[in-house]
Amino acid sequence: MTALAVPAILLTAAACGSEDSSSSGPLATVSGKAGEQPTIELDEDAGVTETSVEVLSEGDGAQVKQGDMLGMDVIGKTPGGDSDLVNTWMTQDGQSTTSDDPGAPPRPQLVTQAGVESALPEAITEPLIGTPVGSRVKIEGTAGDLLGDTAEAVGLDKGQALVWVFDINVAIDPTTTAEGEQAPVEEGLPEVVAEGQEPATITIPEGDAPTELREQTLIEGDGAEVLAGHTLFVQYTGVNWDGGEKFDSSWDRDGGASFQIGGGQVISGWDETLVGKHVGDRVLMVLPPDKAYGEAGNASIPGNSTLVFVVDIIGVA
């Protein structure tokens, strides 16, 4: 059971083109600089028989490592398709996600893990390993090679040609933890022991649960401020105040958790507490039912539960 409602990235099937082609690639010509929506011109007659990778512009950040959590802008296209397979530059109703307003919220990112089956298949992200953050990369191949069985699931022929253009915005090592001396917890809050890459041990104090949201920054990081609309990368552990039993921890899975903060994608106590915090913070939260899952509960969490979370903020995009 997961504590967070993290939406999956879903591929939208375009109209299927023919598996046959009268020429071989390159399938796409890409123009524009990294950080801005690329212009992609497709050769409708071109086809591909094997995967090709081209770094269109090289960034100056750290190199992507196996298993890194990636925050990226991406466009996926196929010749003859009625729409993009994926396009983080546009909303589902065709509106641009780019704004010239400096006060506009950050644009949502596609989040996946490098070389790991996650939001995107391993075959698409494995070629990104070793590429510096800030790079723009074009990957061409067949739907079968790049999507595997997912190709047919979204209505694509496995021999159909695909092109993906990625802007790699961030790469987060999911084994990262908040670093520094942890502050003593305030009176009435649970004790927290968090060591290494393991779920935090959270000890509930005697007495009734708070009826109002309580939160404390146990370790103060010096990274970027978390803004509403940011894609947030975290490691967390959650327990129920009643009995102190752990119901979820990102440490129990391969990779951390990610979600857009401040927009209702997670329970309200997370949105309320984590906006304004900083990368590198360790945050303790005690959330009464109205800031968590309310009267209904969620899966293994009973209704009217007060929940306790320890969250390490390890990155934003």
PDB file of C-alpha atoms in Angstrom:
ATOM      1  CA  MET A   1       0.000   0.000   0.000  1.00  0.00           C
ATOM      2  CA  THR A   2       1.354   3.401  -0.833  1.00  0.00           C
ATOM      3  CA  ALA A   3       0.708   6.548   1.134  1.00  0.00           C
ATOM      4  CA  LEU A   4       0.991   8.857  -1.811  1.00  0.00           C
ATOM      5  CA  ALA A   5      -1.204   9.167  -4.871  1.00  0.00           C
ATOM      6  CA  VAL A   6       1.513   9.467  -7.470  1.00  0.00           C
ATOM      7  CA  PRO A   7       0.057   9.478 -10.998  1.00  0.00           C
ATOM      8  CA  ALA A   8       1.640   7.258 -13.636  1.00  0.00           C
ATOM      9  CA  ILE A   9       2.785   8.640 -16.976  1.00  0.00           C
ATOM     10  CA  LEU A  10       0.471   7.133 -19.542  1.00  0.00           C
ATOM     11  CA  LEU A  11       1.305   6.808 -23.194  1.00  0.00           C
ATOM     12  CA  THR A  12      -1.477   7.953 -25.501  1.00  0.00           C
ATOM     13  CA  ALA A  13      -1.726   5.917 -28.658  1.00  0.00           C
ATOM     14  CA  ALA A  14      -1.434   7.823 -31.899  1.00  0.00           C
ATOM     15  CA  ALA A  15      -3.032   6.538 -35.056  1.00  0.00           C
ATOM     16  CA  CYS A  16      -0.975   3.583 -36.190  1.00  0.00           C
ATOM     17  CA  GLY A  17       1.145   3.963 -39.248  1.00  0.00           C
ATOM     18  CA  SER A  18       2.405   1.225 -41.508  1.00  0.00           C
ATOM     19  CA  GLU A  19       5.232  -1.096 -40.509  1.00  0.00           C
ATOM     20  CA  ASP A  20       6.595  -0.786 -44.035  1.00  0.00           C
ATOM     21  CA  SER A  21       8.749   2.136 -45.170  1.00  0.00           C
ATOM     22  CA  SER A  22      10.349   3.156 -48.409  1.00  0.00           C
ATOM     23  CA  SER A  23      13.576   4.438 -46.869  1.00  0.00           C
ATOM     24  CA  SER A  24      15.631   4.162 -43.710  1.00  0.00           C
ATOM     25  CA  GLY A  25      16.218   6.966 -41.169  1.00  0.00           C
ATOM     26  CA  PRO A  26      16.963   9.392 -39.836  1.00  0.00           C
ATOM     27  CA  LEU A  27      13.319   9.582 -38.925  1.00  0.00           C
ATOM     28  CA  ALA A  28      13.328  13.072 -37.415  1.00  0.00           C
ATOM     29  CA  THR A  29      15.104  16.400 -37.731  1.00  0.00           C
ATOM     30  CA  VAL A  30      15.108  18.347 -34.466  1.00  0.00           C
ATOM     31  CA  SER A  31      15.766  22.065 -34.068  1.00  0.00           C
ATOM     32  CA  GLY A  32      15.782  24.399 -31.072  1.00  0.00           C
ATOM     33  CA  LYS A  33      17.899  24.547 -27.959  1.00  0.00           C
ATOM     34  CA  ALA A  34      17.591  22.537 -24.781  1.00  0.00           C
ATOM     35  CA  GLY A  35      15.175  24.116 -22.341  1.00  0.00           C
ATOM     36  CA  GLU A  36      12.775  25.254 -25.054  1.00  0.00           C
ATOM     37  CA  GLN A  37      10.165  23.154 -26.832  1.00  0.00           C
ATOM     38  CA  PRO A  38      11.886  21.515 -29.812  1.00  0.00           C
ATOM     39  CA  THR A  39      10.604  21.599 -33.360  1.00  0.00           C
ATOM     40  CA  ILE A  40      10.493  18.077 -34.763  1.00  0.00           C
ATOM     41  CA  GLU A  41      10.116  17.426 -38.497  1.00  0.00           C
ATOM     42  CA  LEU A  42       9.314  13.815 -39.345  1.00  0.00           C
ATOM     43  CA  ASP A  43      10.159  12.055 -42.602  1.00  0.00           C
ATOM     44  CA  GLU A  44       6.871  10.269 -43.235  1.00  0.00           C
ATOM     45  CA  ASP A  45       8.609   7.803 -45.574  1.00  0.00           C
ATOM     46  CA  ALA A  46      11.467   6.934 -43.248  1.00  0.00           C
ATOM     47  CA  GLY A  47      11.612   3.816 -41.157  1.00  0.00           C
ATOM     48  CA  VAL A  48      13.998   2.401 -38.583  1.00  0.00           C
ATOM     49  CA  THR A  49      15.286  -1.114 -38.060  1.00  0.00           C
ATOM     50  CA  GLU A  50      17.470  -0.555 -34.999  1.00  0.00           C
ATOM     51  CA  THR A  51      17.735   1.884 -32.127  1.00  0.00           C
ATOM     52  CA  SER A  52      19.886   4.977 -32.610  1.00  0.00           C
ATOM     53  CA  VAL A  53      20.864   7.586 -30.033  1.00  0.00           C
ATOM     54  CA  GLU A  54      22.095  11.112 -30.768  1.00  0.00           C
ATOM     55  CA  VAL A  55      23.072  13.750 -28.208  1.00  0.00           C
ATOM     56  CA  LEU A  56      21.819  16.896 -29.919  1.00  0.00           C
ATOM     57  CA  SER A  57      23.348  19.227 -27.337  1.00  0.00           C
ATOM     58  CA  GLU A  58      25.452  18.282 -24.339  1.00  0.00           C
ATOM     59  CA  GLY A  59      24.773  19.704 -20.902  1.00  0.00           C
ATOM     60  CA  ASP A  60      27.325  20.542 -18.240  1.00  0.00           C
ATOM     61  CA  GLY A  61      25.773  18.698 -15.306  1.00  0.00           C
ATOM     62  CA  ALA A  62      26.660  15.420 -13.652  1.00  0.00           C
ATOM     63  CA  GLN A  63      26.398  12.275 -15.718  1.00  0.00           C
ATOM     64  CA  VAL A  64      23.224  10.213 -15.395  1.00  0.00           C
ATOM     65  CA  LYS A  65      23.821   6.978 -13.453  1.00  0.00           C
ATOM     66  CA  GLN A  66      21.979   3.660 -13.485  1.00  0.00           C
ATOM     67  CA  GLY A  67      18.887   3.975 -11.284  1.00  0.00           C
ATOM     68  CA  ASP A  68      18.920   7.775 -11.056  1.00  0.00           C
ATOM     69  CA  MET A  69      15.507   9.404 -10.790  1.00  0.00           C
ATOM     70  CA  LEU A  70      15.217  11.652 -13.837  1.00  0.00           C
ATOM     71  CA  GLY A  71      13.105  14.771 -14.219  1.00  0.00           C
ATOM     72  CA  MET A  72      12.792  15.441 -17.945  1.00  0.00           C
ATOM     73  CA  ASP A  73      10.891  17.217 -20.649  1.00  0.00           C
ATOM     74  CA  VAL A  74      10.034  14.796 -23.420  1.00  0.00           C
ATOM     75  CA  ILE A  75       8.197  14.521 -26.709  1.00  0.00           C
ATOM     76  CA  GLY A  76       7.428  11.140 -28.258  1.00  0.00           C
ATOM     77  CA  LYS A  77       6.214  10.946 -31.857  1.00  0.00           C
ATOM     78  CA  THR A  78       5.487   8.448 -34.590  1.00  0.00           C
ATOM     79  CA  PRO A  79       5.021   9.135 -38.321  1.00  0.00           C
ATOM     80  CA  GLY A  80       1.374   9.387 -39.260  1.00  0.00           C
ATOM     81  CA  GLY A  81       0.265   9.749 -35.672  1.00  0.00           C
ATOM     82  CA  ASP A  82      -2.635  12.066 -34.916  1.00  0.00           C
ATOM     83  CA  SER A  83      -1.053  13.250 -31.668  1.00  0.00           C
ATOM     84  CA  ASP A  84       2.118  13.071 -29.619  1.00  0.00           C
ATOM     85  CA  LEU A  85       2.608   9.941 -27.541  1.00  0.00           C
ATOM     86  CA  VAL A  86       3.951  12.107 -24.724  1.00  0.00           C
ATOM     87  CA  ASN A  87       4.543  15.868 -24.615  1.00  0.00           C
ATOM     88  CA  THR A  88       5.411  17.591 -21.340  1.00  0.00           C
ATOM     89  CA  TRP A  89       5.392  20.937 -23.138  1.00  0.00           C
ATOM     90  CA  MET A  90       1.641  20.692 -23.657  1.00  0.00           C
ATOM     91  CA  THR A  91      -1.355  19.823 -21.500  1.00  0.00           C
ATOM     92  CA  GLN A  92      -3.764  17.091 -22.499  1.00  0.00           C
ATOM     93  CA  ASP A  93      -6.171  19.695 -23.876  1.00  0.00           C
ATOM     94  CA  GLY A  94      -3.467  21.155 -26.126  1.00  0.00           C
ATOM     95  CA  GLN A  95      -2.437  24.154 -24.025  1.00  0.00           C
ATOM     96  CA  SER A  96       1.219  25.124 -23.627  1.00  0.00           C
ATOM     97  CA  THR A  97       2.786  24.458 -20.229  1.00  0.00           C
ATOM     98  CA  THR A  98       5.412  27.159 -20.882  1.00  0.00           C
ATOM     99  CA  SER A  99       4.873  30.636 -19.450  1.00  0.00           C
ATOM    100  CA  ASP A 100       6.850  33.867 -19.720  1.00  0.00           C
ATOM    101  CA  ASP A 101       5.515  34.912 -16.323  1.00  0.00           C
ATOM    102  CA  PRO A 102       8.402  34.639 -13.817  1.00  0.00           C
ATOM    103  CA  GLY A 103       5.814  33.973 -11.108  1.00  0.00           C
ATOM    104  CA  ALA A 104       4.251  31.052 -12.948  1.00  0.00           C
ATOM    105  CA  PRO A 105       4.551  27.644 -11.254  1.00  0.00           C
ATOM    106  CA  PRO A 106       7.234  25.246 -12.486  1.00  0.00           C
ATOM    107  CA  ARG A 107       6.194  23.072 -15.419  1.00  0.00           C
ATOM    108  CA  PRO A 108       5.415  19.416 -14.545  1.00  0.00           C
ATOM    109  CA  GLN A 109       8.170  16.977 -15.462  1.00  0.00           C
ATOM    110  CA  LEU A 110       8.101  13.408 -16.649  1.00  0.00           C
ATOM    111  CA  VAL A 111       9.767  11.406 -13.889  1.00  0.00           C
ATOM    112  CA  THR A 112      11.280   7.981 -14.474  1.00  0.00           C
ATOM    113  CA  GLN A 113      14.367   5.991 -13.482  1.00  0.00           C
ATOM    114  CA  ALA A 114      17.378   5.537 -15.722  1.00  0.00           C
ATOM    115  CA  GLY A 115      17.767   1.986 -16.961  1.00  0.00           C
ATOM    116  CA  VAL A 116      14.932   0.708 -14.776  1.00  0.00           C
ATOM    117  CA  GLU A 117      11.391  -0.299 -15.663  1.00  0.00           C
ATOM    118  CA  SER A 118       9.358   2.574 -14.252  1.00  0.00           C
ATOM    119  CA  ALA A 119       7.263   5.298 -15.885  1.00  0.00           C
ATOM    120  CA  LEU A 120       9.083   4.571 -19.154  1.00  0.00           C
ATOM    121  CA  PRO A 121      10.467   1.208 -20.264  1.00  0.00           C
ATOM    122  CA  GLU A 122      14.096   0.427 -19.517  1.00  0.00           C
ATOM    123  CA  ALA A 123      14.977   0.324 -23.236  1.00  0.00           C
ATOM    124  CA  ILE A 124      14.119   4.019 -23.645  1.00  0.00           C
ATOM    125  CA  THR A 125      16.051   5.330 -20.636  1.00  0.00           C
ATOM    126  CA  GLU A 126      19.076   3.001 -20.659  1.00  0.00           C
ATOM    127  CA  PRO A 127      20.731   5.013 -23.495  1.00  0.00           C
ATOM    128  CA  LEU A 128      20.594   8.124 -21.278  1.00  0.00           C
ATOM    129  CA  ILE A 129      23.053   6.633 -18.762  1.00  0.00           C
ATOM    130  CA  GLY A 130      26.355   8.491 -18.958  1.00  0.00           C
ATOM    131  CA  THR A 131      24.793  11.591 -20.532  1.00  0.00           C
ATOM    132  CA  PRO A 132      25.270  14.889 -18.647  1.00  0.00           C
ATOM    133  CA  VAL A 133      22.282  16.619 -17.062  1.00  0.00           C
ATOM    134  CA  GLY A 134      21.217  19.532 -19.264  1.00  0.00           C
ATOM    135  CA  SER A 135      21.575  17.514 -22.461  1.00  0.00           C
ATOM    136  CA  ARG A 136      19.028  17.119 -25.248  1.00  0.00           C
ATOM    137  CA  VAL A 137      18.932  13.574 -26.632  1.00  0.00           C
ATOM    138  CA  LYS A 138      17.117  12.056 -29.606  1.00  0.00           C
ATOM    139  CA  ILE A 139      16.340   8.337 -29.592  1.00  0.00           C
ATOM    140  CA  GLU A 140      14.875   6.569 -32.619  1.00  0.00           C
ATOM    141  CA  GLY A 141      13.778   2.966 -32.851  1.00  0.00           C
ATOM    142  CA  THR A 142      10.848   0.655 -33.360  1.00  0.00           C
ATOM    143  CA  ALA A 143       7.903   0.535 -30.992  1.00  0.00           C
ATOM    144  CA  GLY A 144       8.758  -3.066 -30.196  1.00  0.00           C
ATOM    145  CA  ASP A 145      12.374  -2.320 -29.306  1.00  0.00           C
ATOM    146  CA  LEU A 146      11.595   0.785 -27.243  1.00  0.00           C
ATOM    147  CA  LEU A 147       8.242  -0.066 -25.673  1.00  0.00           C
ATOM    148  CA  GLY A 148       8.182  -3.857 -25.662  1.00  0.00           C
ATOM    149  CA  ASP A 149       4.733  -5.295 -24.949  1.00  0.00           C
ATOM    150  CA  THR A 150       3.516  -1.797 -24.021  1.00  0.00           C
ATOM    151  CA  ALA A 151       3.532  -0.973 -27.738  1.00  0.00           C
ATOM    152  CA  GLU A 152       0.590  -3.222 -28.518  1.00  0.00           C
ATOM    153  CA  ALA A 153      -1.130  -2.221 -25.278  1.00  0.00           C
ATOM    154  CA  VAL A 154      -1.318   1.391 -26.499  1.00  0.00           C
ATOM    155  CA  GLY A 155      -2.282   0.420 -30.040  1.00  0.00           C
ATOM    156  CA  LEU A 156       1.060   0.586 -31.846  1.00  0.00           C
ATOM    157  CA  ASP A 157       2.530  -1.982 -34.221  1.00  0.00           C
ATOM    158  CA  LYS A 158       5.831  -3.286 -32.873  1.00  0.00           C
ATOM    159  CA  GLY A 159       7.539  -2.497 -36.188  1.00  0.00           C
ATOM    160  CA  GLN A 160       6.352   1.100 -36.185  1.00  0.00           C
ATOM    161  CA  ALA A 161       9.024   3.803 -36.051  1.00  0.00           C
ATOM    162  CA  LEU A 162       9.227   6.082 -32.997  1.00  0.00           C
ATOM    163  CA  VAL A 163      11.267   9.134 -32.080  1.00  0.00           C
ATOM    164  CA  TRP A 164      11.821  10.506 -28.585  1.00  0.00           C
ATOM    165  CA  VAL A 165      13.437  13.829 -27.707  1.00  0.00           C
ATOM    166  CA  PHE A 166      14.491  14.242 -24.073  1.00  0.00           C
ATOM    167  CA  ASP A 167      15.711  17.298 -22.194  1.00  0.00           C
ATOM    168  CA  ILE A 168      17.377  15.909 -19.048  1.00  0.00           C
ATOM    169  CA  ASN A 169      16.642  18.522 -16.375  1.00  0.00           C
ATOM    170  CA  VAL A 170      17.681  16.728 -13.187  1.00  0.00           C
ATOM    171  CA  ALA A 171      19.124  13.388 -12.132  1.00  0.00           C
ATOM    172  CA  ILE A 172      18.619  12.459  -8.484  1.00  0.00           C
ATOM    173  CA  ASP A 173      20.421   9.608  -6.742  1.00  0.00           C
ATOM    174  CA  PRO A 174      17.553   7.841  -4.943  1.00  0.00           C
ATOM    175  CA  THR A 175      19.867   6.653  -2.163  1.00  0.00           C
ATOM    176  CA  THR A 176      20.380  10.267  -1.044  1.00  0.00           C
ATOM    177  CA  THR A 177      19.369  11.174   2.503  1.00  0.00           C
ATOM    178  CA  ALA A 178      19.176  14.427   4.438  1.00  0.00           C
ATOM    179  CA  GLU A 179      22.570  15.104   6.011  1.00  0.00           C
ATOM    180  CA  GLY A 180      23.416  16.926   9.195  1.00  0.00           C
ATOM    181  CA  GLU A 181      22.730  16.816  12.929  1.00  0.00           C
ATOM    182  CA  GLN A 182      19.104  16.094  13.650  1.00  0.00           C
ATOM    183  CA  ALA A 183      17.331  18.472  16.031  1.00  0.00           C
ATOM    184  CA  PRO A 184      15.598  17.115  19.149  1.00  0.00           C
ATOM    185  CA  VAL A 185      11.896  16.682  18.510  1.00  0.00           C
ATOM    186  CA  GLU A 186       9.520  19.146  20.076  1.00  0.00           C
ATOM    187  CA  GLU A 187       7.393  18.155  23.050  1.00  0.00           C
ATOM    188  CA  GLY A 188       4.520  15.889  22.125  1.00  0.00           C
ATOM    189  CA  LEU A 189       5.976  14.804  18.775  1.00  0.00           C
ATOM    190  CA  PRO A 190       7.220  11.294  17.938  1.00  0.00           C
ATOM    191  CA  GLU A 191      10.883  10.404  18.316  1.00  0.00           C
ATOM    192  CA  VAL A 192      12.676   9.735  15.027  1.00  0.00           C
ATOM    193  CA  VAL A 193      15.745   7.628  14.308  1.00  0.00           C
ATOM    194  CA  ALA A 194      16.770   7.672  10.643  1.00  0.00           C
ATOM    195  CA  GLU A 195      20.061   6.031   9.736  1.00  0.00           C
ATOM    196  CA  GLY A 196      21.311   5.153   6.284  1.00  0.00           C
ATOM    197  CA  GLN A 197      19.114   3.844   3.513  1.00  0.00           C
ATOM    198  CA  GLU A 198      16.472   2.293   5.741  1.00  0.00           C
ATOM    199  CA  PRO A 199      12.965   3.293   6.808  1.00  0.00           C
ATOM    200  CA  ALA A 200      12.966   5.686   9.742  1.00  0.00           C
ATOM    201  CA  THR A 201      12.081   4.313  13.148  1.00  0.00           C
ATOM    202  CA  ILE A 202       9.254   6.438  14.539  1.00  0.00           C
ATOM    203  CA  THR A 203       8.248   6.075  18.187  1.00  0.00           C
ATOM    204  CA  ILE A 204       4.831   7.451  19.137  1.00  0.00           C
ATOM    205  CA  PRO A 205       4.704   9.267  22.509  1.00  0.00           C
ATOM    206  CA  GLU A 206       2.187   8.609  25.259  1.00  0.00           C
ATOM    207  CA  GLY A 207      -1.017  10.567  25.056  1.00  0.00           C
ATOM    208  CA  ASP A 208      -3.635  11.493  22.519  1.00  0.00           C
ATOM    209  CA  ALA A 209      -2.812  12.413  18.949  1.00  0.00           C
ATOM    210  CA  PRO A 210      -2.716  16.125  18.111  1.00  0.00           C
ATOM    211  CA  THR A 211      -5.930  17.469  16.640  1.00  0.00           C
ATOM    212  CA  GLU A 212      -4.072  20.049  14.533  1.00  0.00           C
ATOM    213  CA  LEU A 213      -1.272  19.572  11.997  1.00  0.00           C
ATOM    214  CA  ARG A 214       2.141  19.539  13.671  1.00  0.00           C
ATOM    215  CA  GLU A 215       5.406  19.707  11.761  1.00  0.00           C
ATOM    216  CA  GLN A 216       9.090  20.210  12.497  1.00  0.00           C
ATOM    217  CA  THR A 217      12.158  20.470  10.291  1.00  0.00           C
ATOM    218  CA  LEU A 218      14.575  18.047  11.949  1.00  0.00           C
ATOM    219  CA  ILE A 219      17.471  18.706   9.540  1.00  0.00           C
ATOM    220  CA  GLU A 220      17.740  21.955   7.608  1.00  0.00           C
ATOM    221  CA  GLY A 221      19.115  21.626   4.096  1.00  0.00           C
ATOM    222  CA  ASP A 222      20.679  24.371   2.032  1.00  0.00           C
ATOM    223  CA  GLY A 223      19.215  23.429  -1.351  1.00  0.00           C
ATOM    224  CA  ALA A 224      16.570  25.036  -3.527  1.00  0.00           C
ATOM    225  CA  GLU A 225      13.282  26.178  -2.033  1.00  0.00           C
ATOM    226  CA  VAL A 226      10.286  23.975  -2.774  1.00  0.00           C
ATOM    227  CA  LEU A 227       7.673  25.911  -4.757  1.00  0.00           C
ATOM    228  CA  ALA A 228       4.085  24.978  -5.516  1.00  0.00           C
ATOM    229  CA  GLY A 229       4.183  23.162  -8.861  1.00  0.00           C
ATOM    230  CA  HIS A 230       7.651  21.734  -8.382  1.00  0.00           C
ATOM    231  CA  THR A 231       8.183  18.061  -9.051  1.00  0.00           C
ATOM    232  CA  LEU A 232       9.464  16.870  -5.686  1.00  0.00           C
ATOM    233  CA  PHE A 233      11.804  13.914  -5.103  1.00  0.00           C
ATOM    234  CA  VAL A 234      11.697  12.407  -1.614  1.00  0.00           C
ATOM    235  CA  GLN A 235      12.380   9.431   0.591  1.00  0.00           C
ATOM    236  CA  TYR A 236       9.765   8.937   3.304  1.00  0.00           C
ATOM    237  CA  THR A 237       8.398   6.672   6.007  1.00  0.00           C
ATOM    238  CA  GLY A 238       4.822   6.734   7.301  1.00  0.00           C
ATOM    239  CA  VAL A 239       3.289   5.239  10.455  1.00  0.00           C
ATOM    240  CA  ASN A 240      -0.146   5.350  12.046  1.00  0.00           C
ATOM    241  CA  TRP A 241      -0.227   7.240  15.354  1.00  0.00           C
ATOM    242  CA  ASP A 242      -2.571   4.563  16.687  1.00  0.00           C
ATOM    243  CA  GLY A 243      -0.190   1.682  17.386  1.00  0.00           C
ATOM    244  CA  GLY A 244       2.827   3.190  15.623  1.00  0.00           C
ATOM    245  CA  GLU A 245       2.754   0.597  12.845  1.00  0.00           C
ATOM    246  CA  LYS A 246       4.570   1.434   9.600  1.00  0.00           C
ATOM    247  CA  PHE A 247       2.206   1.378   6.642  1.00  0.00           C
ATOM    248  CA  ASP A 248       4.574   2.580   3.923  1.00  0.00           C
ATOM    249  CA  SER A 249       8.130   3.622   3.169  1.00  0.00           C
ATOM    250  CA  SER A 250       9.796   4.531  -0.100  1.00  0.00           C
ATOM    251  CA  TRP A 251      12.938   2.839   1.248  1.00  0.00           C
ATOM    252  CA  ASP A 252      11.150  -0.504   0.892  1.00  0.00           C
ATOM    253  CA  ARG A 253      11.076  -0.037  -2.899  1.00  0.00           C
ATOM    254  CA  ASP A 254      13.741   0.479  -5.552  1.00  0.00           C
ATOM    255  CA  GLY A 255      14.014   4.240  -5.886  1.00  0.00           C
ATOM    256  CA  GLY A 256      12.442   7.136  -4.047  1.00  0.00           C
ATOM    257  CA  ALA A 257       9.072   8.791  -4.596  1.00  0.00           C
ATOM    258  CA  SER A 258       8.217  11.756  -6.790  1.00  0.00           C
ATOM    259  CA  PHE A 259       5.124  13.879  -7.291  1.00  0.00           C
ATOM    260  CA  GLN A 260       4.043  17.415  -8.080  1.00  0.00           C
ATOM    261  CA  ILE A 261       3.686  19.388  -4.849  1.00  0.00           C
ATOM    262  CA  GLY A 262       1.150  22.071  -4.049  1.00  0.00           C
ATOM    263  CA  GLY A 263      -1.441  20.976  -6.580  1.00  0.00           C
ATOM    264  CA  GLY A 264      -3.547  18.312  -4.900  1.00  0.00           C
ATOM    265  CA  GLN A 265      -1.643  15.277  -6.180  1.00  0.00           C
ATOM    266  CA  VAL A 266      -0.883  14.208  -2.616  1.00  0.00           C
ATOM    267  CA  ILE A 267      -2.743  14.429   0.679  1.00  0.00           C
ATOM    268  CA  SER A 268      -3.329  17.996   1.786  1.00  0.00           C
ATOM    269  CA  GLY A 269      -0.965  17.849   4.760  1.00  0.00           C
ATOM    270  CA  TRP A 270       1.942  17.215   2.404  1.00  0.00           C
ATOM    271  CA  ASP A 271       1.029  20.141   0.159  1.00  0.00           C
ATOM    272  CA  GLU A 272       0.538  22.412   3.156  1.00  0.00           C
ATOM    273  CA  THR A 273       3.772  21.434   4.890  1.00  0.00           C
ATOM    274  CA  LEU A 274       6.367  20.854   2.164  1.00  0.00           C
ATOM    275  CA  VAL A 275       5.855  23.960   0.029  1.00  0.00           C
ATOM    276  CA  GLY A 276       8.439  26.446   1.316  1.00  0.00           C
ATOM    277  CA  LYS A 277      10.828  23.795   2.609  1.00  0.00           C
ATOM    278  CA  HIS A 278      14.257  23.205   1.012  1.00  0.00           C
ATOM    279  CA  VAL A 279      16.147  20.410  -0.675  1.00  0.00           C
ATOM    280  CA  GLY A 280      18.136  18.631   2.017  1.00  0.00           C
ATOM    281  CA  ASP A 281      15.470  19.094   4.711  1.00  0.00           C
ATOM    282  CA  ARG A 282      14.239  16.256   6.879  1.00  0.00           C
ATOM    283  CA  VAL A 283      10.659  17.029   7.885  1.00  0.00           C
ATOM    284  CA  LEU A 284       8.515  15.399  10.568  1.00  0.00           C
ATOM    285  CA  MET A 285       4.757  15.729  10.036  1.00  0.00           C
ATOM    286  CA  VAL A 286       1.830  14.688  12.217  1.00  0.00           C
ATOM    287  CA  LEU A 287      -1.319  14.882  10.131  1.00  0.00           C
ATOM    288  CA  PRO A 288      -4.796  14.679  11.653  1.00  0.00           C
ATOM    289  CA  PRO A 289      -7.430  12.892   9.567  1.00  0.00           C
ATOM    290  CA  ASP A 290      -8.633  16.036   7.789  1.00  0.00           C
ATOM    291  CA  LYS A 291      -5.069  16.573   6.487  1.00  0.00           C
ATOM    292  CA  ALA A 292      -4.642  12.908   5.533  1.00  0.00           C
ATOM    293  CA  TYR A 293      -7.292  10.401   4.368  1.00  0.00           C
ATOM    294  CA  GLY A 294     -10.238  11.631   6.408  1.00  0.00           C
ATOM    295  CA  GLU A 295     -13.159   9.458   7.433  1.00  0.00           C
ATOM    296  CA  ALA A 296     -12.776   7.096   4.485  1.00  0.00           C
ATOM    297  CA  GLY A 297      -9.159   6.054   5.026  1.00  0.00           C
ATOM    298  CA  ASN A 298      -7.149   4.500   2.214  1.00  0.00           C
ATOM    299  CA  ALA A 299      -6.453   0.804   1.598  1.00  0.00           C
ATOM    300  CA  SER A 300      -4.818  -0.465   4.827  1.00  0.00           C
ATOM    301  CA  ILE A 301      -5.186   2.915   6.581  1.00  0.00           C
ATOM    302  CA  PRO A 302      -8.408   2.998   8.667  1.00  0.00           C
ATOM    303  CA  GLY A 303     -10.675   5.998   8.510  1.00  0.00           C
ATOM    304  CA  ASN A 304     -10.037   8.871  10.913  1.00  0.00           C
ATOM    305  CA  SER A 305      -6.356   7.934  11.282  1.00  0.00           C
ATOM    306  CA  THR A 306      -3.725  10.418  12.411  1.00  0.00           C
ATOM    307  CA  LEU A 307      -0.614   9.770  10.343  1.00  0.00           C
ATOM    308  CA  VAL A 308       3.054  10.487  11.027  1.00  0.00           C
ATOM    309  CA  PHE A 309       5.580  10.957   8.229  1.00  0.00           C
ATOM    310  CA  VAL A 310       9.326  11.527   8.125  1.00  0.00           C
ATOM    311  CA  VAL A 311      10.312  12.967   4.757  1.00  0.00           C
ATOM    312  CA  ASP A 312      13.789  13.614   3.332  1.00  0.00           C
ATOM    313  CA  ILE A 313      13.574  16.096   0.443  1.00  0.00           C
ATOM    314  CA  ILE A 314      16.267  14.980  -1.999  1.00  0.00           C
ATOM    315  CA  GLY A 315      15.524  17.064  -5.094  1.00  0.00           C
ATOM    316  CA  VAL A 316      13.182  19.283  -7.098  1.00  0.00           C
ATOM    317  CA  ALA A 317      12.572  19.912 -10.776  1.00  0.00           C
TER     318      ALA A 317
END
